[in-house]
Amino acid sequence: HRLDMEDDKEILASSLRSFVDSSMNNFKSIKTKQAKLSTRRALESFVYGHGHGAIWATLKEESKKDEDSVERFKSLGFINPKHLDITCLEGGEETVEKLLDNPIQALLSIEMFFSPYEKLQRVLKVYHGVNAALSAALNKGGGKEKLPSADDVLPTLILTLLKAKPAKIVSNLRMIEVYSSADNLRGEAGYAFTNLYGALQFLMDLKMEEPENLSISPEEFRKGLEQYREAQASRTNARAESSSTATAEGSVESPKKIVEMPVSEIRDARLRGEQIDMDWARKWQQEHAGDVDAAPAGEQTEQEGGSESALPDGFVRS
């Protein structure tokens, strides 16, 4: 059942992207690049808005984790900048709330948007807001401008999550990961997404069943955060070495491909009186699986490469 749900996510995501692409190809009167981009964004918002129910039906496992995440945020509400070693933010609760107001509001607004692109832009706004807050805190005394350290971004994102307590962050981030195009998950937006996903995972990995963790000292918490960073770095290096070795030996397994479904196939099936649902889509994918050759060993298609790189180290595709 769990594998079927993962297939449903991939099939629906592929079908929606294919529908938007095919529709855009039919807009012959739109000439300028900006007009095409604006039309695509509007179409995506419309399509994903109307498909919201079907999309969220594929995210039931993540929705269950949402409830756990909210309880965890509440239990870890005692954590402050000192625990996270963010010295520039150690100015009292009111000061922290004011500095982080913009990224907190951006974080809470993610679930108000429908398309993965729109949601990802809110994630990017969270990231920009965190950097702006750190810059403001570092330069409040004047003098030569100081820039935020990359080491401060993850802890500040953790603090932002705890302050905001977003109700559906697990399912929203998973929706972005699965339904976004590879291009959208590259660059700064992809980096922001990876950092926010990593901050959430750190909080979800804390062992809450141990009572002492609910009153952990700043020193112990910083030690745990540092160990998490080291573990991430080790996993990154191990994965890179494994990938390099496998490529050299020619043993990289060809990735499973999702065949893009033309809109005409759906229209023709409806005219034939067929019921268009997940079972129909899964059957269509199986019948047309041989239409697209898998990428050669050691290579990845643009979409697959982007999708794989979007998931932070230490995460598994559950």
PDB file of C-alpha atoms in Angstrom:
ATOM      1  CA  HIS A   1       0.000   0.000   0.000  1.00  0.00           C
ATOM      2  CA  ARG A   2       2.816   2.390   0.839  1.00  0.00           C
ATOM      3  CA  LEU A   3       4.564   1.680  -2.474  1.00  0.00           C
ATOM      4  CA  ASP A   4       1.263   2.225  -4.296  1.00  0.00           C
ATOM      5  CA  MET A   5       0.936   5.607  -2.587  1.00  0.00           C
ATOM      6  CA  GLU A   6       4.438   6.578  -3.716  1.00  0.00           C
ATOM      7  CA  ASP A   7       3.550   5.521  -7.266  1.00  0.00           C
ATOM      8  CA  ASP A   8       0.375   7.594  -7.044  1.00  0.00           C
ATOM      9  CA  LYS A   9       2.403  10.663  -6.063  1.00  0.00           C
ATOM     10  CA  GLU A  10       4.817  10.259  -8.969  1.00  0.00           C
ATOM     11  CA  ILE A  11       2.099   9.471 -11.519  1.00  0.00           C
ATOM     12  CA  LEU A  12      -0.099  12.388 -10.481  1.00  0.00           C
ATOM     13  CA  ALA A  13       2.869  14.777 -10.367  1.00  0.00           C
ATOM     14  CA  SER A  14       3.978  13.671 -13.838  1.00  0.00           C
ATOM     15  CA  SER A  15       0.449  13.979 -15.226  1.00  0.00           C
ATOM     16  CA  LEU A  16      -0.038  17.493 -13.853  1.00  0.00           C
ATOM     17  CA  ARG A  17       3.314  18.702 -15.200  1.00  0.00           C
ATOM     18  CA  SER A  18       2.499  17.136 -18.579  1.00  0.00           C
ATOM     19  CA  PHE A  19      -0.911  18.828 -18.670  1.00  0.00           C
ATOM     20  CA  VAL A  20       0.589  22.257 -17.953  1.00  0.00           C
ATOM     21  CA  ASP A  21       3.343  21.760 -20.560  1.00  0.00           C
ATOM     22  CA  SER A  22       0.871  20.598 -23.221  1.00  0.00           C
ATOM     23  CA  SER A  23      -1.498  23.464 -22.482  1.00  0.00           C
ATOM     24  CA  MET A  24       1.301  26.015 -22.776  1.00  0.00           C
ATOM     25  CA  ASN A  25       2.227  24.618 -26.195  1.00  0.00           C
ATOM     26  CA  ASN A  26      -1.289  25.459 -27.390  1.00  0.00           C
ATOM     27  CA  PHE A  27      -1.041  29.155 -26.494  1.00  0.00           C
ATOM     28  CA  LYS A  28       0.290  30.330 -29.859  1.00  0.00           C
ATOM     29  CA  SER A  29      -0.593  34.003 -29.355  1.00  0.00           C
ATOM     30  CA  ILE A  30       1.698  34.451 -26.354  1.00  0.00           C
ATOM     31  CA  LYS A  31       5.012  35.674 -27.721  1.00  0.00           C
ATOM     32  CA  THR A  32       7.186  37.252 -25.021  1.00  0.00           C
ATOM     33  CA  LYS A  33       9.091  35.222 -22.452  1.00  0.00           C
ATOM     34  CA  GLN A  34       7.607  37.192 -19.549  1.00  0.00           C
ATOM     35  CA  ALA A  35       4.049  36.731 -20.825  1.00  0.00           C
ATOM     36  CA  LYS A  36       4.611  32.990 -21.206  1.00  0.00           C
ATOM     37  CA  LEU A  37       6.032  32.761 -17.689  1.00  0.00           C
ATOM     38  CA  SER A  38       3.127  34.722 -16.183  1.00  0.00           C
ATOM     39  CA  THR A  39       0.623  32.547 -18.041  1.00  0.00           C
ATOM     40  CA  ARG A  40       2.339  29.367 -16.846  1.00  0.00           C
ATOM     41  CA  ARG A  41       2.289  30.516 -13.224  1.00  0.00           C
ATOM     42  CA  ALA A  42      -1.408  31.409 -13.448  1.00  0.00           C
ATOM     43  CA  LEU A  43      -2.229  28.084 -15.123  1.00  0.00           C
ATOM     44  CA  GLU A  44      -0.245  26.141 -12.511  1.00  0.00           C
ATOM     45  CA  SER A  45      -2.071  27.898  -9.694  1.00  0.00           C
ATOM     46  CA  PHE A  46      -5.434  27.093 -11.320  1.00  0.00           C
ATOM     47  CA  VAL A  47      -4.600  23.435 -12.025  1.00  0.00           C
ATOM     48  CA  TYR A  48      -3.055  22.684  -8.631  1.00  0.00           C
ATOM     49  CA  GLY A  49      -5.834  24.582  -6.882  1.00  0.00           C
ATOM     50  CA  HIS A  50      -8.528  22.467  -8.511  1.00  0.00           C
ATOM     51  CA  GLY A  51      -6.467  19.321  -7.963  1.00  0.00           C
ATOM     52  CA  HIS A  52      -5.782  20.124  -4.306  1.00  0.00           C
ATOM     53  CA  GLY A  53      -7.975  17.312  -2.962  1.00  0.00           C
ATOM     54  CA  ALA A  54      -6.451  14.641  -5.195  1.00  0.00           C
ATOM     55  CA  ILE A  55      -2.919  15.835  -4.444  1.00  0.00           C
ATOM     56  CA  TRP A  56      -3.432  15.812  -0.683  1.00  0.00           C
ATOM     57  CA  ALA A  57      -4.977  12.350  -0.896  1.00  0.00           C
ATOM     58  CA  THR A  58      -1.507  11.113  -1.932  1.00  0.00           C
ATOM     59  CA  LEU A  59       0.051  12.761   1.146  1.00  0.00           C
ATOM     60  CA  LYS A  60      -1.814  10.885   3.887  1.00  0.00           C
ATOM     61  CA  GLU A  61       1.378   9.541   5.505  1.00  0.00           C
ATOM     62  CA  GLU A  62       2.861  13.025   5.636  1.00  0.00           C
ATOM     63  CA  SER A  63      -0.386  14.443   7.046  1.00  0.00           C
ATOM     64  CA  LYS A  64      -0.103  12.028   9.975  1.00  0.00           C
ATOM     65  CA  LYS A  65       3.430  13.282  10.611  1.00  0.00           C
ATOM     66  CA  ASP A  66       2.121  16.862  10.605  1.00  0.00           C
ATOM     67  CA  GLU A  67       0.291  16.174  13.865  1.00  0.00           C
ATOM     68  CA  ASP A  68       3.481  14.817  15.450  1.00  0.00           C
ATOM     69  CA  SER A  69       5.477  17.821  14.274  1.00  0.00           C
ATOM     70  CA  VAL A  70       3.099  20.331  15.892  1.00  0.00           C
ATOM     71  CA  GLU A  71       3.281  18.511  19.239  1.00  0.00           C
ATOM     72  CA  ARG A  72       7.055  18.441  18.934  1.00  0.00           C
ATOM     73  CA  PHE A  73       7.214  22.173  18.228  1.00  0.00           C
ATOM     74  CA  LYS A  74       5.172  22.825  21.369  1.00  0.00           C
ATOM     75  CA  SER A  75       7.329  20.521  23.511  1.00  0.00           C
ATOM     76  CA  LEU A  76      10.513  22.209  22.290  1.00  0.00           C
ATOM     77  CA  GLY A  77       9.173  25.720  22.804  1.00  0.00           C
ATOM     78  CA  PHE A  78      11.735  26.356  25.556  1.00  0.00           C
ATOM     79  CA  ILE A  79      14.609  26.396  23.034  1.00  0.00           C
ATOM     80  CA  ASN A  80      16.138  29.846  22.608  1.00  0.00           C
ATOM     81  CA  PRO A  81      19.067  31.394  20.663  1.00  0.00           C
ATOM     82  CA  LYS A  82      21.472  30.415  23.453  1.00  0.00           C
ATOM     83  CA  HIS A  83      20.648  26.725  22.978  1.00  0.00           C
ATOM     84  CA  LEU A  84      21.418  27.110  19.273  1.00  0.00           C
ATOM     85  CA  ASP A  85      24.529  29.232  19.804  1.00  0.00           C
ATOM     86  CA  ILE A  86      23.116  32.134  17.761  1.00  0.00           C
ATOM     87  CA  THR A  87      24.875  34.795  19.819  1.00  0.00           C
ATOM     88  CA  CYS A  88      23.700  37.716  17.679  1.00  0.00           C
ATOM     89  CA  LEU A  89      20.063  36.893  18.542  1.00  0.00           C
ATOM     90  CA  GLU A  90      20.555  36.695  22.312  1.00  0.00           C
ATOM     91  CA  GLY A  91      18.662  39.897  23.074  1.00  0.00           C
ATOM     92  CA  GLY A  92      15.491  38.775  24.773  1.00  0.00           C
ATOM     93  CA  GLU A  93      12.305  37.071  23.590  1.00  0.00           C
ATOM     94  CA  GLU A  94      10.661  40.254  22.289  1.00  0.00           C
ATOM     95  CA  THR A  95      13.697  41.163  20.182  1.00  0.00           C
ATOM     96  CA  VAL A  96      13.870  37.686  18.657  1.00  0.00           C
ATOM     97  CA  GLU A  97      10.144  37.670  17.832  1.00  0.00           C
ATOM     98  CA  LYS A  98      10.477  41.039  16.096  1.00  0.00           C
ATOM     99  CA  LEU A  99      13.557  40.051  14.092  1.00  0.00           C
ATOM    100  CA  LEU A 100      12.023  36.776  12.957  1.00  0.00           C
ATOM    101  CA  ASP A 101       8.544  38.137  12.230  1.00  0.00           C
ATOM    102  CA  ASN A 102       8.984  38.168   8.424  1.00  0.00           C
ATOM    103  CA  PRO A 103      10.337  34.604   8.058  1.00  0.00           C
ATOM    104  CA  ILE A 104       7.702  33.366  10.537  1.00  0.00           C
ATOM    105  CA  GLN A 105       4.893  34.919   8.473  1.00  0.00           C
ATOM    106  CA  ALA A 106       6.392  33.548   5.249  1.00  0.00           C
ATOM    107  CA  LEU A 107       6.593  30.078   6.801  1.00  0.00           C
ATOM    108  CA  LEU A 108       2.954  30.197   7.908  1.00  0.00           C
ATOM    109  CA  SER A 109       1.860  31.328   4.434  1.00  0.00           C
ATOM    110  CA  ILE A 110       3.233  28.264   2.586  1.00  0.00           C
ATOM    111  CA  GLU A 111       0.001  26.283   2.948  1.00  0.00           C
ATOM    112  CA  MET A 112      -2.055  29.216   1.610  1.00  0.00           C
ATOM    113  CA  PHE A 113      -0.706  28.640  -1.910  1.00  0.00           C
ATOM    114  CA  PHE A 114      -1.557  25.773  -4.243  1.00  0.00           C
ATOM    115  CA  SER A 115       1.173  25.229  -6.829  1.00  0.00           C
ATOM    116  CA  PRO A 116       4.577  23.786  -5.870  1.00  0.00           C
ATOM    117  CA  TYR A 117       6.267  26.811  -7.456  1.00  0.00           C
ATOM    118  CA  GLU A 118       4.282  29.241  -5.294  1.00  0.00           C
ATOM    119  CA  LYS A 119       5.012  27.216  -2.163  1.00  0.00           C
ATOM    120  CA  LEU A 120       8.707  27.067  -3.046  1.00  0.00           C
ATOM    121  CA  GLN A 121       8.790  30.854  -3.427  1.00  0.00           C
ATOM    122  CA  ARG A 122       7.492  31.149   0.140  1.00  0.00           C
ATOM    123  CA  VAL A 123      10.274  28.826   1.303  1.00  0.00           C
ATOM    124  CA  LEU A 124      12.749  31.109  -0.463  1.00  0.00           C
ATOM    125  CA  LYS A 125      11.179  34.078   1.324  1.00  0.00           C
ATOM    126  CA  VAL A 126      11.693  32.284   4.652  1.00  0.00           C
ATOM    127  CA  TYR A 127      15.363  31.822   3.774  1.00  0.00           C
ATOM    128  CA  HIS A 128      15.761  35.466   2.737  1.00  0.00           C
ATOM    129  CA  GLY A 129      13.974  36.577   5.903  1.00  0.00           C
ATOM    130  CA  VAL A 130      16.291  34.535   8.108  1.00  0.00           C
ATOM    131  CA  ASN A 131      19.354  36.029   6.413  1.00  0.00           C
ATOM    132  CA  ALA A 132      17.909  39.533   6.769  1.00  0.00           C
ATOM    133  CA  ALA A 133      17.225  38.928  10.478  1.00  0.00           C
ATOM    134  CA  LEU A 134      20.766  37.706  11.058  1.00  0.00           C
ATOM    135  CA  SER A 135      22.209  40.682   9.147  1.00  0.00           C
ATOM    136  CA  ALA A 136      20.115  43.118  11.188  1.00  0.00           C
ATOM    137  CA  ALA A 137      21.195  41.505  14.461  1.00  0.00           C
ATOM    138  CA  LEU A 138      24.864  41.441  13.483  1.00  0.00           C
ATOM    139  CA  ASN A 139      24.923  45.095  12.406  1.00  0.00           C
ATOM    140  CA  LYS A 140      22.726  46.696  15.070  1.00  0.00           C
ATOM    141  CA  GLY A 141      25.809  48.287  16.639  1.00  0.00           C
ATOM    142  CA  GLY A 142      26.944  49.960  13.429  1.00  0.00           C
ATOM    143  CA  GLY A 143      30.514  49.896  12.135  1.00  0.00           C
ATOM    144  CA  LYS A 144      31.773  47.728   9.287  1.00  0.00           C
ATOM    145  CA  GLU A 145      29.026  45.593   7.797  1.00  0.00           C
ATOM    146  CA  LYS A 146      29.011  41.978   8.957  1.00  0.00           C
ATOM    147  CA  LEU A 147      27.525  39.158   6.908  1.00  0.00           C
ATOM    148  CA  PRO A 148      25.677  36.152   8.366  1.00  0.00           C
ATOM    149  CA  SER A 149      27.597  32.901   8.585  1.00  0.00           C
ATOM    150  CA  ALA A 150      26.228  29.850   6.797  1.00  0.00           C
ATOM    151  CA  ASP A 151      26.566  28.061  10.154  1.00  0.00           C
ATOM    152  CA  ASP A 152      23.952  30.405  11.639  1.00  0.00           C
ATOM    153  CA  VAL A 153      21.312  29.784   8.954  1.00  0.00           C
ATOM    154  CA  LEU A 154      20.336  26.223   9.978  1.00  0.00           C
ATOM    155  CA  PRO A 155      19.983  27.055  13.716  1.00  0.00           C
ATOM    156  CA  THR A 156      17.947  30.175  12.893  1.00  0.00           C
ATOM    157  CA  LEU A 157      15.661  28.156  10.617  1.00  0.00           C
ATOM    158  CA  ILE A 158      15.194  25.720  13.515  1.00  0.00           C
ATOM    159  CA  LEU A 159      14.275  28.625  15.789  1.00  0.00           C
ATOM    160  CA  THR A 160      11.883  30.005  13.151  1.00  0.00           C
ATOM    161  CA  LEU A 161      10.102  26.647  12.912  1.00  0.00           C
ATOM    162  CA  LEU A 162       9.702  26.525  16.692  1.00  0.00           C
ATOM    163  CA  LYS A 163       8.339  30.077  16.838  1.00  0.00           C
ATOM    164  CA  ALA A 164       5.943  29.639  13.896  1.00  0.00           C
ATOM    165  CA  LYS A 165       4.709  26.110  14.701  1.00  0.00           C
ATOM    166  CA  PRO A 166       3.395  25.583  11.122  1.00  0.00           C
ATOM    167  CA  ALA A 167       0.549  23.063  11.168  1.00  0.00           C
ATOM    168  CA  LYS A 168       1.221  21.267   7.866  1.00  0.00           C
ATOM    169  CA  ILE A 169       4.921  21.739   7.239  1.00  0.00           C
ATOM    170  CA  VAL A 170       5.772  18.045   6.690  1.00  0.00           C
ATOM    171  CA  SER A 171       3.141  17.513   3.994  1.00  0.00           C
ATOM    172  CA  ASN A 172       3.827  20.887   2.367  1.00  0.00           C
ATOM    173  CA  LEU A 173       7.558  20.256   2.039  1.00  0.00           C
ATOM    174  CA  ARG A 174       6.898  16.773   0.693  1.00  0.00           C
ATOM    175  CA  MET A 175       4.426  18.236  -1.810  1.00  0.00           C
ATOM    176  CA  ILE A 176       7.082  20.695  -2.995  1.00  0.00           C
ATOM    177  CA  GLU A 177       9.658  17.923  -3.343  1.00  0.00           C
ATOM    178  CA  VAL A 178       7.446  15.551  -5.350  1.00  0.00           C
ATOM    179  CA  TYR A 179       5.399  17.958  -7.473  1.00  0.00           C
ATOM    180  CA  SER A 180       8.059  20.569  -8.338  1.00  0.00           C
ATOM    181  CA  SER A 181       9.898  20.440 -11.638  1.00  0.00           C
ATOM    182  CA  ALA A 182      13.623  19.754 -11.527  1.00  0.00           C
ATOM    183  CA  ASP A 183      14.380  23.287 -12.748  1.00  0.00           C
ATOM    184  CA  ASN A 184      12.470  24.873  -9.879  1.00  0.00           C
ATOM    185  CA  LEU A 185      14.409  22.846  -7.302  1.00  0.00           C
ATOM    186  CA  ARG A 186      17.761  24.122  -8.522  1.00  0.00           C
ATOM    187  CA  GLY A 187      19.682  27.222  -7.539  1.00  0.00           C
ATOM    188  CA  GLU A 188      18.936  29.381  -4.519  1.00  0.00           C
ATOM    189  CA  ALA A 189      15.356  28.127  -4.132  1.00  0.00           C
ATOM    190  CA  GLY A 190      16.583  24.528  -3.993  1.00  0.00           C
ATOM    191  CA  TYR A 191      19.253  25.486  -1.453  1.00  0.00           C
ATOM    192  CA  ALA A 192      16.644  27.237   0.702  1.00  0.00           C
ATOM    193  CA  PHE A 193      14.372  24.191   0.482  1.00  0.00           C
ATOM    194  CA  THR A 194      17.200  21.845   1.503  1.00  0.00           C
ATOM    195  CA  ASN A 195      18.068  23.985   4.528  1.00  0.00           C
ATOM    196  CA  LEU A 196      14.469  24.227   5.728  1.00  0.00           C
ATOM    197  CA  TYR A 197      13.974  20.483   5.229  1.00  0.00           C
ATOM    198  CA  GLY A 198      17.174  19.855   7.205  1.00  0.00           C
ATOM    199  CA  ALA A 199      16.023  22.109  10.052  1.00  0.00           C
ATOM    200  CA  LEU A 200      12.729  20.229  10.269  1.00  0.00           C
ATOM    201  CA  GLN A 201      14.445  16.848  10.211  1.00  0.00           C
ATOM    202  CA  PHE A 202      16.772  17.859  13.044  1.00  0.00           C
ATOM    203  CA  LEU A 203      13.784  18.659  15.255  1.00  0.00           C
ATOM    204  CA  MET A 204      11.950  15.481  14.250  1.00  0.00           C
ATOM    205  CA  ASP A 205      15.026  13.366  15.039  1.00  0.00           C
ATOM    206  CA  LEU A 206      15.331  14.543  18.662  1.00  0.00           C
ATOM    207  CA  LYS A 207      14.511  11.739  21.101  1.00  0.00           C
ATOM    208  CA  MET A 208      11.472  13.131  22.863  1.00  0.00           C
ATOM    209  CA  GLU A 209      10.731   9.933  24.785  1.00  0.00           C
ATOM    210  CA  GLU A 210      13.684  10.698  27.072  1.00  0.00           C
ATOM    211  CA  PRO A 211      12.514  13.185  29.769  1.00  0.00           C
ATOM    212  CA  GLU A 212      15.916  14.823  30.078  1.00  0.00           C
ATOM    213  CA  ASN A 213      15.663  16.009  26.480  1.00  0.00           C
ATOM    214  CA  LEU A 214      12.780  18.286  27.482  1.00  0.00           C
ATOM    215  CA  SER A 215      15.083  20.286  29.758  1.00  0.00           C
ATOM    216  CA  ILE A 216      18.310  19.963  27.806  1.00  0.00           C
ATOM    217  CA  SER A 217      21.027  22.497  28.579  1.00  0.00           C
ATOM    218  CA  PRO A 218      22.315  24.881  25.883  1.00  0.00           C
ATOM    219  CA  GLU A 219      25.671  23.078  25.910  1.00  0.00           C
ATOM    220  CA  GLU A 220      24.051  19.675  25.369  1.00  0.00           C
ATOM    221  CA  PHE A 221      21.804  21.017  22.635  1.00  0.00           C
ATOM    222  CA  ARG A 222      24.711  22.639  20.773  1.00  0.00           C
ATOM    223  CA  LYS A 223      26.625  19.381  21.062  1.00  0.00           C
ATOM    224  CA  GLY A 224      23.696  17.525  19.512  1.00  0.00           C
ATOM    225  CA  LEU A 225      23.445  20.088  16.714  1.00  0.00           C
ATOM    226  CA  GLU A 226      27.159  19.807  15.980  1.00  0.00           C
ATOM    227  CA  GLN A 227      26.929  16.016  15.886  1.00  0.00           C
ATOM    228  CA  TYR A 228      24.024  16.332  13.449  1.00  0.00           C
ATOM    229  CA  ARG A 229      26.114  18.585  11.176  1.00  0.00           C
ATOM    230  CA  GLU A 230      29.031  16.140  11.288  1.00  0.00           C
ATOM    231  CA  ALA A 231      26.708  13.227  10.511  1.00  0.00           C
ATOM    232  CA  GLN A 232      25.310  15.133   7.536  1.00  0.00           C
ATOM    233  CA  ALA A 233      28.810  15.819   6.233  1.00  0.00           C
ATOM    234  CA  SER A 234      29.791  12.159   6.653  1.00  0.00           C
ATOM    235  CA  ARG A 235      26.696  10.987   4.788  1.00  0.00           C
ATOM    236  CA  THR A 236      27.410  13.469   1.994  1.00  0.00           C
ATOM    237  CA  ASN A 237      30.989  12.204   1.598  1.00  0.00           C
ATOM    238  CA  ALA A 238      29.951   8.554   1.792  1.00  0.00           C
ATOM    239  CA  ARG A 239      27.261   9.032  -0.824  1.00  0.00           C
ATOM    240  CA  ALA A 240      29.665  10.864  -3.138  1.00  0.00           C
ATOM    241  CA  GLU A 241      32.269   8.087  -2.809  1.00  0.00           C
ATOM    242  CA  SER A 242      29.640   5.394  -3.349  1.00  0.00           C
ATOM    243  CA  SER A 243      28.320   7.148  -6.444  1.00  0.00           C
ATOM    244  CA  SER A 244      31.825   7.606  -7.829  1.00  0.00           C
ATOM    245  CA  THR A 245      32.733   3.940  -7.254  1.00  0.00           C
ATOM    246  CA  ALA A 246      29.510   2.670  -8.785  1.00  0.00           C
ATOM    247  CA  THR A 247      29.956   4.856 -11.846  1.00  0.00           C
ATOM    248  CA  ALA A 248      33.533   3.671 -12.326  1.00  0.00           C
ATOM    249  CA  GLU A 249      32.436   0.053 -12.131  1.00  0.00           C
ATOM    250  CA  GLY A 250      29.484   0.637 -14.449  1.00  0.00           C
ATOM    251  CA  SER A 251      27.084  -0.726 -11.858  1.00  0.00           C
ATOM    252  CA  VAL A 252      24.705   2.214 -11.487  1.00  0.00           C
ATOM    253  CA  GLU A 253      21.164   0.964 -11.703  1.00  0.00           C
ATOM    254  CA  SER A 254      19.057   2.604 -14.391  1.00  0.00           C
ATOM    255  CA  PRO A 255      16.476   4.846 -12.747  1.00  0.00           C
ATOM    256  CA  LYS A 256      12.778   4.109 -12.950  1.00  0.00           C
ATOM    257  CA  LYS A 257      11.191   6.522 -15.391  1.00  0.00           C
ATOM    258  CA  ILE A 258       7.788   8.134 -15.339  1.00  0.00           C
ATOM    259  CA  VAL A 259       6.371   8.503 -18.846  1.00  0.00           C
ATOM    260  CA  GLU A 260       4.869  11.941 -19.480  1.00  0.00           C
ATOM    261  CA  MET A 261       1.174  11.463 -20.286  1.00  0.00           C
ATOM    262  CA  PRO A 262      -0.181  13.506 -23.225  1.00  0.00           C
ATOM    263  CA  VAL A 263      -3.423  15.362 -22.556  1.00  0.00           C
ATOM    264  CA  SER A 264      -4.840  13.809 -25.737  1.00  0.00           C
ATOM    265  CA  GLU A 265      -4.641  10.355 -24.104  1.00  0.00           C
ATOM    266  CA  ILE A 266      -6.883  11.494 -21.251  1.00  0.00           C
ATOM    267  CA  ARG A 267      -9.324  13.190 -23.622  1.00  0.00           C
ATOM    268  CA  ASP A 268      -9.541  10.131 -25.907  1.00  0.00           C
ATOM    269  CA  ALA A 269     -10.074   7.812 -22.926  1.00  0.00           C
ATOM    270  CA  ARG A 270     -12.944   9.967 -21.696  1.00  0.00           C
ATOM    271  CA  LEU A 271     -14.528   9.882 -25.162  1.00  0.00           C
ATOM    272  CA  ARG A 272     -14.307   6.087 -25.025  1.00  0.00           C
ATOM    273  CA  GLY A 273     -16.228   6.188 -21.748  1.00  0.00           C
ATOM    274  CA  GLU A 274     -13.322   5.025 -19.573  1.00  0.00           C
ATOM    275  CA  GLN A 275     -13.130   6.072 -15.912  1.00  0.00           C
ATOM    276  CA  ILE A 276     -10.127   8.352 -15.385  1.00  0.00           C
ATOM    277  CA  ASP A 277      -8.621   7.658 -11.956  1.00  0.00           C
ATOM    278  CA  MET A 278      -5.387   6.470 -10.340  1.00  0.00           C
ATOM    279  CA  ASP A 279      -5.911   2.874 -11.444  1.00  0.00           C
ATOM    280  CA  TRP A 280      -6.343   4.043 -15.016  1.00  0.00           C
ATOM    281  CA  ALA A 281      -3.231   6.253 -14.814  1.00  0.00           C
ATOM    282  CA  ARG A 282      -1.137   3.469 -13.251  1.00  0.00           C
ATOM    283  CA  LYS A 283      -2.229   1.015 -15.961  1.00  0.00           C
ATOM    284  CA  TRP A 284      -1.385   3.563 -18.668  1.00  0.00           C
ATOM    285  CA  GLN A 285       2.082   4.068 -17.181  1.00  0.00           C
ATOM    286  CA  GLN A 286       2.724   0.321 -17.121  1.00  0.00           C
ATOM    287  CA  GLU A 287       1.607  -0.095 -20.725  1.00  0.00           C
ATOM    288  CA  HIS A 288       3.825   2.744 -21.934  1.00  0.00           C
ATOM    289  CA  ALA A 289       6.837   2.113 -19.682  1.00  0.00           C
ATOM    290  CA  GLY A 290       8.850   0.874 -22.656  1.00  0.00           C
ATOM    291  CA  ASP A 291       8.228   4.036 -24.679  1.00  0.00           C
ATOM    292  CA  VAL A 292      11.069   5.882 -22.982  1.00  0.00           C
ATOM    293  CA  ASP A 293      14.501   4.335 -22.604  1.00  0.00           C
ATOM    294  CA  ALA A 294      16.146   4.593 -19.198  1.00  0.00           C
ATOM    295  CA  ALA A 295      19.222   6.793 -18.944  1.00  0.00           C
ATOM    296  CA  PRO A 296      22.574   5.028 -19.500  1.00  0.00           C
ATOM    297  CA  ALA A 297      24.542   3.857 -16.473  1.00  0.00           C
ATOM    298  CA  GLY A 298      26.277   6.690 -14.694  1.00  0.00           C
ATOM    299  CA  GLU A 299      23.952   9.326 -16.204  1.00  0.00           C
ATOM    300  CA  GLN A 300      20.713  10.911 -15.094  1.00  0.00           C
ATOM    301  CA  THR A 301      18.077  12.851 -16.937  1.00  0.00           C
ATOM    302  CA  GLU A 302      17.632  16.498 -16.051  1.00  0.00           C
ATOM    303  CA  GLN A 303      14.418  15.862 -14.132  1.00  0.00           C
ATOM    304  CA  GLU A 304      15.725  12.896 -12.186  1.00  0.00           C
ATOM    305  CA  GLY A 305      18.992  14.571 -11.308  1.00  0.00           C
ATOM    306  CA  GLY A 306      17.139  17.591  -9.966  1.00  0.00           C
ATOM    307  CA  SER A 307      14.743  15.470  -7.966  1.00  0.00           C
ATOM    308  CA  GLU A 308      17.475  13.443  -6.324  1.00  0.00           C
ATOM    309  CA  SER A 309      19.572  16.458  -5.407  1.00  0.00           C
ATOM    310  CA  ALA A 310      16.555  18.155  -3.845  1.00  0.00           C
ATOM    311  CA  LEU A 311      16.428  15.746  -0.925  1.00  0.00           C
ATOM    312  CA  PRO A 312      18.845  16.719   1.877  1.00  0.00           C
ATOM    313  CA  ASP A 313      21.409  14.303   3.262  1.00  0.00           C
ATOM    314  CA  GLY A 314      19.998  12.047   5.937  1.00  0.00           C
ATOM    315  CA  PHE A 315      16.547  11.914   4.339  1.00  0.00           C
ATOM    316  CA  VAL A 316      14.877   8.914   2.781  1.00  0.00           C
ATOM    317  CA  ARG A 317      11.970   8.914   0.398  1.00  0.00           C
ATOM    318  CA  SER A 318       9.438   7.234   2.657  1.00  0.00           C
TER     319      SER A 318
END
